[in-house]
Structure formats: structure tokens, C-alpha cells
Amino acid sequence: MTYSDWSLTIIQPFLQDAVGFLGRLVLAIVVFIIGYLIAVGIGKIITEVLKSVRFNSLFTKEGWSHALQRANINVHPAEFIGAIFKWVVVILALLLAVDILHLAQFGGILTQVLNYLPNVVVAALIFVVAVIISDIIEKIIRVGVERMKIGHGYLAASIVKWAIWIFTIFLILDQLLPNSVLIQTLYMAIVWGIVGAVALGVAIAIGLGGKETAAEIISDMWRKIEHKG
């Protein structure tokens, strides 16, 4: 093979492909930069609009803000929603850039990420709502039990709060790992485990020296309920 033949069959096609790829790369970078700037703008606009309608004030009512602070969650709802829209547009811009580069496999991965994003958002919302609801219900139960003057209000409130959190954890896992047989199996195992642990604890308390204490608690609560009735 002469140099001319070698040049025609190898070098020129390579240079053509390289020039074509560089052109697509520059275009993809420009598209992504423009898309990112648009995403930042959309995020800021949505955040400012929500602030203007006092959306954040909804979470300062009924002690919601205090409940979130107790859980060490420092989140501003308007900024959070604005950030969600921003990153959705960023991923869309990245998809366009990847499509320009003809990277089908990577584009498929980004599409899966984009489709999975709503699950993450729902899981985050479930977590925030659980923080608020568990705090409110804990206070209601503790105050209600104490007003009945049957004692052990803190214990009852704590049990209900942890029950809510266990249920919440599985709701979140169901969003992050949809249709997971493992999650369903763990859920049933933990539910039955809790039931078994409570039953075993009661049996041990009654049978191994806790008999008098358990009897006193039950008798005290029953006497106060009858007195109220």
C-alpha cells in the first residue's frame, strides 16, 4: 500500500471524523451552557414567585418550622422547589448535549435518572411531612394522655411517633426502590418482629420479676380510667 492509498483509506477518514466530532463537541458544550443558564434563571424565577406569594409562611404555621428544626432540617420550601426545577432543566440540557454527541448509552442513563427524579422528590416530601406529622401527633397524644391523668403520656407518644417513623421509612424505601421484594419482606419481618418483641417483653416482665411493676402500671391506669368514667 502506497502512502497515497494509506492516506486515503486511514488518515482522511480519521481527520473527517475528528473534525466532525470536534464540531459536535463545541455545539454540545454551547447547548449545555445555554441550557444551564436557562435552568438557573428558571430556578430563581420560581423561587422568587413562591416567595412573593408567601409560600414559605405555610411552613411556619402550626409549629411546622419548629418540628423541622428539631429534626435538624434547615430547608426553605421555595428554594427547594426552585432547585428541583433547576436540576430538571439541567438534566434536559445535558440530554440534548449527549444526543448531539451521539452518545446513546449515556443518554439512556440520563433518561433513567430523569425518570427516577420524581421518586426522589416524593421521598423527600414524604420525609418532610413525616417530620411535621410525627411531631404534631406526638404532642397531641402526650397532652391528651396527660389530661386524662392516667400517666405514661411520654411513653405512649414515643411509641406512636416511632410507629409513624417506621411506616415512613418503608414509604420512602418504596419510592426509592419500587417493586422491591426485599423491602416488602423486610416490612413484614419488622412488623411481626415488633409484635413478637412486645409480646416477649410483656411475658418476660410478668414472668421474671417485672410482674409487680407491670401489674402496678396496669392497675394504676385502669383505676384512673374507671375514676374518670
Short mmCIF file of N, CA and C in Angstrom, two decimals, residues 46-111:
data_model
loop_
_atom_site.label_atom_id
_atom_site.label_comp_id
_atom_site.label_asym_id
_atom_site.label_seq_id
_atom_site.Cartn_x
_atom_site.Cartn_y
_atom_site.Cartn_z
N ILE A 46 -38.84 30.81 39.75
CA ILE A 46 -39.82 30.04 40.52
C ILE A 46 -39.66 30.31 42.01
N THR A 47 -38.41 30.39 42.47
CA THR A 47 -38.17 30.69 43.88
C THR A 47 -38.74 32.04 44.27
N GLU A 48 -38.49 33.06 43.44
CA GLU A 48 -38.97 34.40 43.75
C GLU A 48 -40.49 34.49 43.68
N VAL A 49 -41.09 33.79 42.72
CA VAL A 49 -42.56 33.79 42.63
C VAL A 49 -43.17 33.17 43.88
N LEU A 50 -42.62 32.04 44.31
CA LEU A 50 -43.13 31.38 45.52
C LEU A 50 -42.93 32.24 46.76
N LYS A 51 -41.80 32.94 46.81
CA LYS A 51 -41.58 33.85 47.94
C LYS A 51 -42.57 35.00 47.92
N SER A 52 -42.88 35.50 46.72
CA SER A 52 -43.80 36.63 46.61
C SER A 52 -45.21 36.29 47.06
N VAL A 53 -45.60 35.02 46.91
CA VAL A 53 -46.93 34.60 47.37
C VAL A 53 -46.85 34.03 48.79
N ARG A 54 -45.71 34.25 49.46
CA ARG A 54 -45.51 33.84 50.86
C ARG A 54 -45.70 32.34 51.04
N PHE A 55 -45.12 31.59 50.11
CA PHE A 55 -45.22 30.13 50.18
C PHE A 55 -44.51 29.58 51.42
N ASN A 56 -43.38 30.19 51.79
CA ASN A 56 -42.63 29.71 52.96
C ASN A 56 -43.41 29.87 54.25
N SER A 57 -44.32 30.86 54.27
CA SER A 57 -45.08 31.10 55.51
C SER A 57 -46.01 29.95 55.85
N LEU A 58 -46.35 29.12 54.85
CA LEU A 58 -47.20 27.96 55.12
C LEU A 58 -46.52 27.01 56.09
N PHE A 59 -45.20 26.97 56.07
CA PHE A 59 -44.46 26.03 56.90
C PHE A 59 -44.05 26.62 58.25
N THR A 60 -44.49 27.85 58.52
CA THR A 60 -44.25 28.44 59.84
C THR A 60 -45.47 28.32 60.73
N LYS A 61 -46.56 27.78 60.18
CA LYS A 61 -47.79 27.63 60.95
C LYS A 61 -47.80 26.29 61.67
N GLU A 62 -48.58 26.25 62.72
CA GLU A 62 -48.81 25.02 63.48
C GLU A 62 -47.51 24.37 63.96
N GLY A 63 -46.46 25.17 64.14
CA GLY A 63 -45.21 24.61 64.65
C GLY A 63 -44.43 23.77 63.66
N TRP A 64 -44.76 23.87 62.38
CA TRP A 64 -44.07 23.05 61.37
C TRP A 64 -42.59 23.41 61.31
N SER A 65 -42.31 24.72 61.33
CA SER A 65 -40.92 25.15 61.25
C SER A 65 -40.12 24.63 62.44
N HIS A 66 -40.74 24.68 63.63
CA HIS A 66 -40.07 24.17 64.83
C HIS A 66 -39.82 22.67 64.73
N ALA A 67 -40.80 21.95 64.18
CA ALA A 67 -40.65 20.50 64.02
C ALA A 67 -39.48 20.17 63.10
N LEU A 68 -39.35 20.92 62.02
CA LEU A 68 -38.24 20.69 61.08
C LEU A 68 -36.90 21.04 61.72
N GLN A 69 -36.88 22.10 62.53
CA GLN A 69 -35.64 22.47 63.20
C GLN A 69 -35.22 21.42 64.22
N ARG A 70 -36.20 20.81 64.88
CA ARG A 70 -35.89 19.75 65.85
C ARG A 70 -35.26 18.55 65.16
N ALA A 71 -35.62 18.33 63.91
CA ALA A 71 -35.05 17.22 63.14
C ALA A 71 -33.78 17.64 62.39
N ASN A 72 -33.26 18.85 62.71
CA ASN A 72 -32.04 19.37 62.07
C ASN A 72 -32.21 19.50 60.56
N ILE A 73 -33.41 19.90 60.14
CA ILE A 73 -33.68 20.12 58.72
C ILE A 73 -33.84 21.61 58.49
N ASN A 74 -32.86 22.22 57.86
CA ASN A 74 -32.90 23.65 57.57
C ASN A 74 -33.15 23.83 56.08
N VAL A 75 -34.41 23.77 55.70
CA VAL A 75 -34.77 23.84 54.29
C VAL A 75 -35.82 24.92 54.10
N HIS A 76 -35.66 25.69 53.05
CA HIS A 76 -36.64 26.71 52.68
C HIS A 76 -37.45 26.16 51.51
N PRO A 77 -38.75 25.95 51.69
CA PRO A 77 -39.57 25.29 50.66
C PRO A 77 -39.47 25.94 49.28
N ALA A 78 -39.47 27.27 49.23
CA ALA A 78 -39.41 27.95 47.93
C ALA A 78 -38.10 27.65 47.21
N GLU A 79 -36.99 27.71 47.94
CA GLU A 79 -35.69 27.40 47.34
C GLU A 79 -35.60 25.94 46.93
N PHE A 80 -36.20 25.07 47.73
CA PHE A 80 -36.17 23.64 47.43
C PHE A 80 -36.89 23.34 46.11
N ILE A 81 -38.08 23.91 45.93
CA ILE A 81 -38.84 23.68 44.70
C ILE A 81 -38.13 24.31 43.51
N GLY A 82 -37.58 25.51 43.72
CA GLY A 82 -36.81 26.15 42.65
C GLY A 82 -35.62 25.32 42.22
N ALA A 83 -34.94 24.70 43.20
CA ALA A 83 -33.79 23.85 42.88
C ALA A 83 -34.21 22.61 42.10
N ILE A 84 -35.38 22.06 42.42
CA ILE A 84 -35.87 20.89 41.68
C ILE A 84 -36.06 21.23 40.21
N PHE A 85 -36.75 22.35 39.94
CA PHE A 85 -36.96 22.76 38.55
C PHE A 85 -35.63 23.04 37.85
N LYS A 86 -34.71 23.65 38.58
CA LYS A 86 -33.40 23.96 38.00
C LYS A 86 -32.70 22.69 37.53
N TRP A 87 -32.65 21.67 38.38
CA TRP A 87 -31.91 20.47 38.03
C TRP A 87 -32.62 19.63 36.99
N VAL A 88 -33.94 19.72 36.94
CA VAL A 88 -34.65 19.03 35.85
C VAL A 88 -34.25 19.62 34.51
N VAL A 89 -34.20 20.96 34.43
CA VAL A 89 -33.81 21.62 33.18
C VAL A 89 -32.34 21.34 32.87
N VAL A 90 -31.49 21.29 33.89
CA VAL A 90 -30.07 20.96 33.68
C VAL A 90 -29.92 19.57 33.06
N ILE A 91 -30.66 18.61 33.59
CA ILE A 91 -30.60 17.24 33.04
C ILE A 91 -31.12 17.21 31.61
N LEU A 92 -32.18 17.97 31.32
CA LEU A 92 -32.69 18.04 29.95
C LEU A 92 -31.64 18.64 29.01
N ALA A 93 -30.96 19.69 29.47
CA ALA A 93 -29.90 20.30 28.65
C ALA A 93 -28.76 19.31 28.42
N LEU A 94 -28.43 18.54 29.45
CA LEU A 94 -27.38 17.54 29.30
C LEU A 94 -27.80 16.44 28.34
N LEU A 95 -29.08 16.09 28.36
CA LEU A 95 -29.60 15.10 27.41
C LEU A 95 -29.46 15.59 25.97
N LEU A 96 -29.78 16.87 25.75
CA LEU A 96 -29.62 17.44 24.41
C LEU A 96 -28.16 17.41 23.97
N ALA A 97 -27.26 17.77 24.90
CA ALA A 97 -25.83 17.77 24.57
C ALA A 97 -25.34 16.36 24.25
N VAL A 98 -25.78 15.39 25.03
CA VAL A 98 -25.38 14.00 24.79
C VAL A 98 -25.93 13.50 23.46
N ASP A 99 -27.16 13.91 23.13
CA ASP A 99 -27.75 13.50 21.86
C ASP A 99 -26.96 14.08 20.68
N ILE A 100 -26.47 15.30 20.84
CA ILE A 100 -25.65 15.90 19.78
C ILE A 100 -24.36 15.12 19.58
N LEU A 101 -23.81 14.59 20.67
CA LEU A 101 -22.56 13.82 20.59
C LEU A 101 -22.79 12.37 20.17
N HIS A 102 -24.06 12.00 20.01
CA HIS A 102 -24.42 10.63 19.60
C HIS A 102 -23.97 9.58 20.62
N LEU A 103 -24.06 9.95 21.90
CA LEU A 103 -23.72 9.02 22.97
C LEU A 103 -25.02 8.40 23.49
N ALA A 104 -25.51 7.44 22.74
CA ALA A 104 -26.82 6.87 23.04
C ALA A 104 -26.86 6.19 24.40
N GLN A 105 -25.82 5.47 24.76
CA GLN A 105 -25.81 4.72 26.02
C GLN A 105 -25.85 5.67 27.22
N PHE A 106 -25.04 6.72 27.17
CA PHE A 106 -25.03 7.69 28.26
C PHE A 106 -26.35 8.45 28.30
N GLY A 107 -26.92 8.71 27.13
CA GLY A 107 -28.22 9.35 27.07
C GLY A 107 -29.29 8.51 27.73
N GLY A 108 -29.20 7.19 27.54
CA GLY A 108 -30.15 6.29 28.19
C GLY A 108 -30.04 6.35 29.70
N ILE A 109 -28.81 6.46 30.20
CA ILE A 109 -28.60 6.57 31.65
C ILE A 109 -29.22 7.86 32.18
N LEU A 110 -29.01 8.96 31.47
CA LEU A 110 -29.58 10.24 31.89
C LEU A 110 -31.10 10.21 31.86
N THR A 111 -31.66 9.52 30.87
CA THR A 111 -33.12 9.39 30.80
C THR A 111 -33.64 8.63 32.01
#
